[in-house]
CSV table of C-alpha atoms in Angstrom, one decimal:
chain,number,residue,atom,x,y,z
A,10,MET,CA,74.3,66.7,90.4
A,11,GLY,CA,72.2,63.6,88.5
A,12,ASN,CA,73.7,60.3,90.5
A,13,ILE,CA,75.0,62.1,93.6
A,14,VAL,CA,72.5,62.1,96.4
A,15,VAL,CA,72.6,64.5,99.1
A,16,PRO,CA,70.5,63.8,102.3
A,17,ARG,CA,68.0,66.5,103.3
A,18,SER,CA,68.4,68.7,106.4
A,19,ARG,CA,65.8,67.7,109.2
A,20,PHE,CA,67.1,70.0,111.8
A,21,ALA,CA,70.1,72.4,112.2
A,22,SER,CA,71.1,74.4,115.2
A,23,LYS,CA,75.0,75.9,115.8
A,24,ARG,CA,75.8,72.7,117.7
A,25,LEU,CA,73.8,69.8,115.9
A,26,LEU,CA,72.6,68.6,112.5
A,27,ILE,CA,70.4,66.3,111.6
A,28,MET,CA,70.0,64.7,108.2
A,29,GLU,CA,67.5,62.3,106.5
A,30,PHE,CA,68.8,58.5,106.4
A,31,VAL,CA,70.4,57.6,103.2
A,32,ASP,CA,71.2,53.6,102.4
A,33,GLY,CA,74.3,52.7,101.0
A,34,THR,CA,77.8,51.0,101.8
A,35,PRO,CA,80.6,53.5,103.1
A,36,LEU,CA,83.8,54.0,101.1
A,37,SER,CA,85.6,53.5,104.5
A,38,ARG,CA,84.1,49.5,104.4
A,39,PHE,CA,86.0,49.0,101.2
A,40,GLY,CA,89.4,46.8,101.1
A,41,ASP,CA,88.7,46.5,104.9
A,42,SER,CA,90.8,43.4,105.8
A,43,LYS,CA,88.7,42.4,108.5
A,44,ASN,CA,85.8,42.0,106.1
A,45,ALA,CA,87.8,40.3,103.0
A,46,GLY,CA,86.0,37.6,101.2
A,47,ALA,CA,82.9,38.4,103.1
A,48,GLY,CA,81.3,40.6,100.3
A,49,GLU,CA,80.3,39.7,96.2
A,50,SER,CA,82.2,41.0,93.5
A,51,THR,CA,82.5,44.2,92.1
A,52,SER,CA,82.2,43.8,88.4
A,53,SER,CA,78.5,45.6,88.3
A,54,VAL,CA,78.7,47.5,91.2
A,55,PHE,CA,76.9,50.5,89.8
A,56,ASN,CA,74.2,48.1,88.0
A,57,GLN,CA,73.2,46.4,91.2
A,58,GLN,CA,69.4,46.7,92.4
A,59,GLN,CA,70.0,44.9,95.6
A,60,PRO,CA,72.0,46.5,99.0
A,61,VAL,CA,75.3,46.6,98.3
A,62,LYS,CA,77.7,44.5,100.2
A,63,LEU,CA,81.6,44.9,99.1
A,64,ASN,CA,84.8,44.9,100.2
A,65,ARG,CA,86.9,46.0,96.9
A,66,VAL,CA,86.2,48.5,94.2
A,67,THR,CA,87.3,47.2,90.7
A,68,ARG,CA,89.2,50.1,88.7
A,69,LYS,CA,86.3,50.2,86.6
A,70,ALA,CA,84.1,51.1,89.3
A,71,ALA,CA,86.4,52.7,91.2
A,72,LYS,CA,87.0,55.5,88.1
A,73,ILE,CA,83.2,55.6,87.6
A,74,MET,CA,82.5,56.7,91.4
A,75,LEU,CA,86.0,59.1,91.1
A,76,GLU,CA,84.6,60.9,88.1
A,77,LYS,CA,81.5,61.4,89.8
A,78,LEU,CA,82.7,62.8,92.5
A,79,ALA,CA,85.4,65.0,90.7
A,80,ARG,CA,81.9,66.6,89.0
A,81,ALA,CA,80.1,66.8,92.0
A,82,TRP,CA,83.0,69.0,93.5
A,83,GLY,CA,83.0,70.9,90.8
A,84,HIS,CA,79.5,71.9,90.3
A,85,MET,CA,79.4,72.5,94.1
A,86,ILE,CA,82.4,74.8,93.9
A,87,PHE,CA,82.0,76.4,90.6
A,88,SER,CA,77.7,76.3,90.2
A,89,GLU,CA,76.8,76.7,94.0
A,90,GLY,CA,80.1,78.3,95.5
A,91,LEU,CA,79.6,76.2,98.5
A,92,PHE,CA,81.2,72.6,99.1
A,93,ASN,CA,81.0,69.6,101.5
A,94,ALA,CA,84.1,70.1,103.3
A,95,ASP,CA,84.8,66.9,105.1
A,96,PRO,CA,85.2,64.5,102.0
A,97,HIS,CA,86.7,61.3,103.7
A,98,PRO,CA,85.7,57.7,102.5
A,99,GLY,CA,83.3,57.4,106.0
A,100,ASN,CA,81.3,60.2,104.2
A,101,ILE,CA,80.9,58.7,100.8
A,102,LEU,CA,78.2,55.8,100.2
A,103,LEU,CA,78.2,53.7,97.1
A,104,MET,CA,74.7,53.3,96.5
A,105,ARG,CA,71.9,50.9,94.6
A,106,GLY,CA,71.4,52.5,90.8
A,107,GLN,CA,74.9,53.8,90.0
A,108,LYS,CA,74.3,56.7,93.0
A,109,VAL,CA,76.9,57.8,94.9
A,110,GLY,CA,76.0,59.5,98.3
A,111,LEU,CA,77.6,62.4,100.3
A,112,LEU,CA,77.2,62.7,104.0
A,113,ASP,CA,77.9,65.1,107.0
A,114,TRP,CA,77.2,68.2,105.7
A,115,GLY,CA,78.3,69.8,108.9
A,116,GLN,CA,81.4,71.0,107.2
A,117,THR,CA,81.1,73.3,104.6
A,118,LYS,CA,83.2,76.1,102.9
A,119,SER,CA,81.8,79.0,100.4
A,120,VAL,CA,84.0,80.1,97.7
A,121,GLN,CA,83.7,83.5,96.7
A,122,THR,CA,82.8,84.8,92.9
A,123,ASN,CA,85.9,86.2,92.1
A,124,LEU,CA,88.1,82.9,93.9
A,125,ARG,CA,85.8,80.5,91.5
A,126,HIS,CA,87.0,82.4,88.2
A,127,GLN,CA,90.7,82.4,89.1
A,128,LEU,CA,90.4,78.8,89.7
A,129,ALA,CA,88.4,78.3,86.7
A,130,LYS,CA,90.8,80.1,84.6
A,131,ILE,CA,93.5,77.6,86.0
A,132,ILE,CA,91.9,74.6,85.1
A,133,HIS,CA,90.7,75.9,81.8
């Protein structure tokens, strides 16, 4: 999935999932009015090599992120048959080097092959 980062599982049981730490800024922090003005410009969001500390996402950066996320979910559903079923802004990180992190894999869903074929026909 290219620039999509998925943390590795360190421990898993029926009631607990522990995954490795992934450094980034959750999308839930963007546009937070409490932090308005505290961050830096997002004009070169994905080219930063320093930790990302932002409060707003430019249209260009948002488009890039959404394209990466759409490709990632397409890959998960159509190629793997399994996807992260909890994609909210707190579980999506903007990371250094044009990467996006996907957190909290405690909720996943599988898609059977026949349904994947039907979905592909609808999209195509």
